[in-house]
Amino acid sequence: MKRKLKVYMPFLENQFKRNLAYKGSFYLFILCSLFGPFISYYLWMAIYGSATGSVLGGFTQAEMVVYVFMTYVTSSLVKIDISDEISDDVMEGTVSMTLIKPIDYRMSLISKAMGESLYRFLAPAVFVWVGMEIYKVTVLGLGITPIRNLLLYIVSMIMSFFIFTLFEFCFGMVAFVTTYMFGMNMAKEAILGFLSGQLIPVSFFPEAAQQILEFLPFSSMIYAPVMVYLGKYSGMELAFVLGRQLVWIVVLYGLGSFLWGRITRRLIVLGG
């Protein structure tokens, strides 16, 4: 384990340093990334302002505020698109170098994703998170999030990170068939935003759709950890949600290994 950390840690460090290399890009990323959650915030405030009831989809207005900003924090840390890098490696032919190096291609991508996630946590997810907690207590009148919920959220969020990156690895295998994946990545982003609860909480879907989504990996990416943070799960339901996330990690890891094995056996690289 220690040897593996020594091998893949440079991938994490280099990705983190790479994002800090250009100050203009750094500040522009922070500015642009903040538009999404505040747009969602004002949209939901307008919805609650025109609604006849005080609870929609199982959320009070105050809980929806927390949901919106914690969805942003969670998606910032979890949604790292490694399929884009796989597509670039395939188009440029650099994937061939992976096959002759004594490293695991998937592990190198996950390590880079960890570096990207760390960068996004520091800029600006952690500040949005702290600001949300202050707003939650001083304006919304809610208490500080219990330590238990916080710790369970971290556990759930870490598993969500691996679910998303392993799903991205499986999705990235399509690049070996289609080569160019820009359009498919755009469609994937739109679909995942909808199914993962990033745009609309899963509890707003019809009950039949909720039951289907709860057994797919998508709700475990964003919706599940945010609901854990809000304390919406308890007892056996909480254990089931966390267990389901663990199962999806195992399933997607196995599927990725199977696809990678099939792809590399058929891979032909021309030129050098």
Coordinates of N, CA, C and O in Angstrom, one line a residue, residues 152-225:
L152 N -20.7 11.3 8.8 CA -21.4 10.4 7.9 C -21.4 11.0 6.4 O -21.3 10.3 5.5
Y153 N -21.5 12.3 6.3 CA -21.5 13.0 5.0 C -20.2 12.8 4.4 O -20.1 12.5 3.2
I154 N -19.1 12.9 5.1 CA -17.7 12.8 4.6 C -17.5 11.4 4.1 O -17.0 11.2 3.0
V155 N -18.0 10.4 4.8 CA -17.9 9.0 4.4 C -18.7 8.8 3.1 O -18.2 8.2 2.2
S156 N -19.9 9.3 3.1 CA -20.8 9.1 1.9 C -20.2 9.8 0.7 O -20.2 9.3 -0.4
M157 N -19.7 11.0 0.9 CA -19.1 11.8 -0.2 C -17.9 11.2 -0.8 O -17.7 11.2 -2.0
I158 N -17.0 10.6 0.1 CA -15.8 9.9 -0.4 C -16.3 8.7 -1.3 O -15.7 8.5 -2.4
M159 N -17.3 7.9 -0.8 CA -17.8 6.8 -1.7 C -18.4 7.4 -3.0 O -18.3 6.7 -4.0
S160 N -19.1 8.5 -2.9 CA -19.7 9.1 -4.1 C -18.6 9.5 -5.1 O -18.7 9.3 -6.3
F161 N -17.4 10.0 -4.6 CA -16.3 10.3 -5.4 C -15.9 9.1 -6.2 O -15.6 9.2 -7.4
F162 N -15.7 8.0 -5.5 CA -15.3 6.8 -6.2 C -16.3 6.2 -7.2 O -16.0 5.7 -8.2
I163 N -17.6 6.3 -6.8 CA -18.7 5.9 -7.7 C -18.6 6.7 -9.0 O -18.7 6.1 -10.1
F164 N -18.5 8.0 -8.9 CA -18.4 8.9 -10.1 C -17.2 8.6 -10.9 O -17.3 8.5 -12.1
T165 N -16.0 8.5 -10.3 CA -14.8 8.4 -11.1 C -14.8 7.0 -11.7 O -14.3 6.8 -12.9
L166 N -15.3 6.0 -11.0 CA -15.3 4.6 -11.6 C -16.3 4.6 -12.8 O -16.1 3.9 -13.8
F167 N -17.5 5.3 -12.6 CA -18.4 5.4 -13.7 C -17.8 6.1 -14.9 O -18.0 5.7 -16.0
E168 N -17.1 7.2 -14.6 CA -16.4 7.9 -15.7 C -15.4 7.1 -16.4 O -15.3 7.2 -17.6
F169 N -14.7 6.2 -15.7 CA -13.7 5.4 -16.3 C -14.5 4.4 -17.3 O -14.0 4.2 -18.4
C170 N -15.6 3.8 -16.8 CA -16.3 2.9 -17.7 C -16.9 3.7 -18.9 O -16.8 3.2 -20.0
F171 N -17.4 4.9 -18.7 CA -17.9 5.7 -19.8 C -16.8 6.1 -20.7 O -17.0 6.1 -22.0
G172 N -15.6 6.3 -20.2 CA -14.5 6.7 -21.1 C -14.1 5.6 -22.0 O -13.4 5.9 -23.0
M173 N -14.4 4.4 -21.7 CA -14.0 3.3 -22.6 C -14.7 3.4 -24.0 O -14.2 2.9 -25.0
V174 N -15.8 4.2 -24.0 CA -16.5 4.4 -25.3 C -15.6 5.2 -26.3 O -15.7 5.0 -27.5
A175 N -14.6 5.9 -25.7 CA -13.7 6.7 -26.6 C -12.9 5.8 -27.5 O -12.5 6.2 -28.6
F176 N -12.6 4.5 -27.1 CA -11.9 3.6 -27.9 C -12.7 3.1 -29.1 O -12.1 2.6 -30.0
V177 N -14.0 3.3 -29.0 CA -14.8 2.9 -30.1 C -15.2 4.1 -31.0 O -15.1 4.1 -32.2
T178 N -15.5 5.3 -30.4 CA -16.0 6.5 -31.1 C -14.9 7.5 -31.4 O -15.0 8.3 -32.2
T179 N -13.8 7.4 -30.6 CA -12.6 8.3 -30.6 C -13.0 9.7 -30.1 O -12.4 10.2 -29.2
Y180 N -14.0 10.4 -30.7 CA -14.4 11.8 -30.4 C -15.6 11.7 -29.5 O -16.6 11.2 -29.9
M181 N -15.6 12.3 -28.3 CA -16.6 12.1 -27.3 C -17.3 13.4 -26.8 O -18.0 13.4 -25.9
F182 N -17.0 14.5 -27.5 CA -17.4 15.8 -27.0 C -19.0 15.8 -26.9 O -19.5 16.2 -25.9
G183 N -19.7 15.4 -27.9 CA -21.1 15.4 -27.9 C -21.7 14.5 -26.8 O -22.6 14.8 -26.1
M184 N -21.1 13.3 -26.7 CA -21.5 12.3 -25.7 C -21.3 12.8 -24.3 O -22.1 12.6 -23.4
N185 N -20.2 13.5 -24.1 CA -19.9 14.1 -22.8 C -20.9 15.2 -22.4 O -21.3 15.3 -21.3
M186 N -21.3 16.0 -23.4 CA -22.3 17.0 -23.1 C -23.7 16.4 -22.7 O -24.3 16.8 -21.8
A187 N -24.1 15.3 -23.5 CA -25.3 14.6 -23.2 C -25.2 14.0 -21.8 O -26.2 14.0 -21.0
K188 N -24.1 13.4 -21.5 CA -23.9 12.7 -20.2 C -24.0 13.7 -19.0 O -24.6 13.4 -18.0
E189 N -23.4 14.9 -19.2 CA -23.5 15.9 -18.1 C -24.9 16.3 -17.9 O -25.3 16.5 -16.7
A190 N -25.7 16.5 -18.9 CA -27.1 16.9 -18.8 C -27.9 15.8 -18.1 O -28.7 16.1 -17.2
I191 N -27.7 14.6 -18.5 CA -28.5 13.4 -17.9 C -28.1 13.2 -16.5 O -28.9 13.0 -15.6
L192 N -26.8 13.3 -16.2 CA -26.3 13.1 -14.8 C -26.8 14.2 -13.9 O -27.2 13.9 -12.7
G193 N -26.8 15.4 -14.4 CA -27.3 16.5 -13.6 C -28.8 16.3 -13.1 O -29.2 16.7 -12.0
F194 N -29.5 15.7 -14.0 CA -30.9 15.4 -13.8 C -31.1 14.2 -12.9 O -31.9 14.3 -11.9
L195 N -30.4 13.1 -13.1 CA -30.6 11.8 -12.4 C -29.9 11.8 -11.1 O -30.4 11.0 -10.2
S196 N -28.9 12.6 -10.9 CA -28.1 12.5 -9.6 C -28.7 13.4 -8.6 O -28.2 13.4 -7.4
G197 N -29.7 14.2 -8.9 CA -30.3 15.1 -7.9 C -29.6 16.4 -7.8 O -29.9 17.2 -7.0
Q198 N -28.7 16.7 -8.8 CA -28.0 18.0 -8.7 C -28.9 19.1 -9.1 O -28.8 20.2 -8.5
L199 N -29.8 18.9 -10.1 CA -30.7 20.0 -10.5 C -32.0 20.0 -9.7 O -32.5 21.0 -9.3
I200 N -32.6 18.8 -9.5 CA -33.8 18.6 -8.8 C -33.7 17.4 -7.8 O -33.2 16.3 -8.2
P201 N -34.0 17.6 -6.6 CA -34.0 16.5 -5.6 C -34.8 15.3 -6.1 O -35.8 15.4 -6.7
V202 N -34.2 14.1 -5.9 CA -34.9 12.9 -6.4 C -36.3 12.7 -5.8 O -37.2 12.2 -6.4
S203 N -36.5 13.3 -4.6 CA -37.8 13.2 -3.9 C -38.9 13.9 -4.6 O -40.1 13.8 -4.3
F204 N -38.6 14.8 -5.6 CA -39.6 15.5 -6.4 C -40.1 14.6 -7.6 O -41.1 15.0 -8.2
F205 N -39.4 13.5 -7.8 CA -39.9 12.6 -8.9 C -41.1 11.8 -8.5 O -41.3 11.6 -7.2
P206 N -41.9 11.3 -9.4 CA -42.9 10.3 -9.0 C -42.3 9.2 -8.2 O -41.2 8.8 -8.4
E207 N -43.1 8.6 -7.4 CA -42.6 7.5 -6.5 C -42.0 6.3 -7.3 O -41.0 5.8 -6.9
A208 N -42.7 6.0 -8.4 CA -42.1 4.9 -9.2 C -40.7 5.2 -9.7 O -39.8 4.4 -9.7
A209 N -40.6 6.5 -10.2 CA -39.3 6.9 -10.7 C -38.2 7.0 -9.6 O -37.1 6.6 -9.8
Q210 N -38.7 7.4 -8.4 CA -37.7 7.4 -7.2 C -37.2 6.0 -6.9 O -36.0 5.9 -6.6
Q211 N -38.0 5.0 -6.9 CA -37.6 3.7 -6.6 C -36.6 3.2 -7.6 O -35.6 2.5 -7.3
I212 N -36.8 3.5 -8.9 CA -35.8 3.1 -9.9 C -34.5 3.9 -9.7 O -33.4 3.2 -9.8
L213 N -34.6 5.2 -9.5 CA -33.3 6.0 -9.4 C -32.5 5.6 -8.1 O -31.3 5.7 -8.1
E214 N -33.2 5.2 -7.1 CA -32.5 4.8 -5.8 C -31.7 3.6 -6.0 O -30.7 3.4 -5.2
F215 N -32.0 2.7 -7.0 CA -31.2 1.5 -7.2 C -30.2 1.7 -8.3 O -29.5 0.7 -8.6
L216 N -30.1 2.8 -9.0 CA -29.1 3.1 -9.9 C -28.0 3.9 -9.2 O -28.2 4.5 -8.2
P217 N -26.8 3.9 -9.8 CA -25.7 4.6 -9.2 C -25.8 6.1 -9.1 O -25.1 6.7 -8.3
F218 N -26.6 6.7 -10.0 CA -26.6 8.1 -10.1 C -27.1 8.9 -8.9 O -26.5 9.9 -8.5
S219 N -28.1 8.3 -8.2 CA -28.6 9.0 -7.0 C -27.5 8.9 -5.8 O -27.6 9.7 -4.9
S220 N -26.6 8.0 -5.9 CA -25.6 7.8 -4.9 C -24.4 8.8 -5.1 O -23.6 8.9 -4.3
M221 N -24.5 9.5 -6.2 CA -23.4 10.4 -6.6 C -23.5 11.8 -5.8 O -22.5 12.3 -5.3
I222 N -24.7 12.4 -5.9 CA -24.9 13.7 -5.3 C -26.0 13.7 -4.2 O -25.8 14.1 -3.1
Y223 N -27.2 13.1 -4.6 CA -28.3 13.1 -3.7 C -28.1 12.5 -2.4 O -28.5 13.0 -1.3
A224 N -27.6 11.3 -2.4 CA -27.4 10.5 -1.2 C -26.5 11.2 -0.1 O -27.0 11.4 1.0
P225 N -25.3 11.7 -0.5 CA -24.5 12.4 0.6 C -25.2 13.7 1.1 O -25.0 14.0 2.3

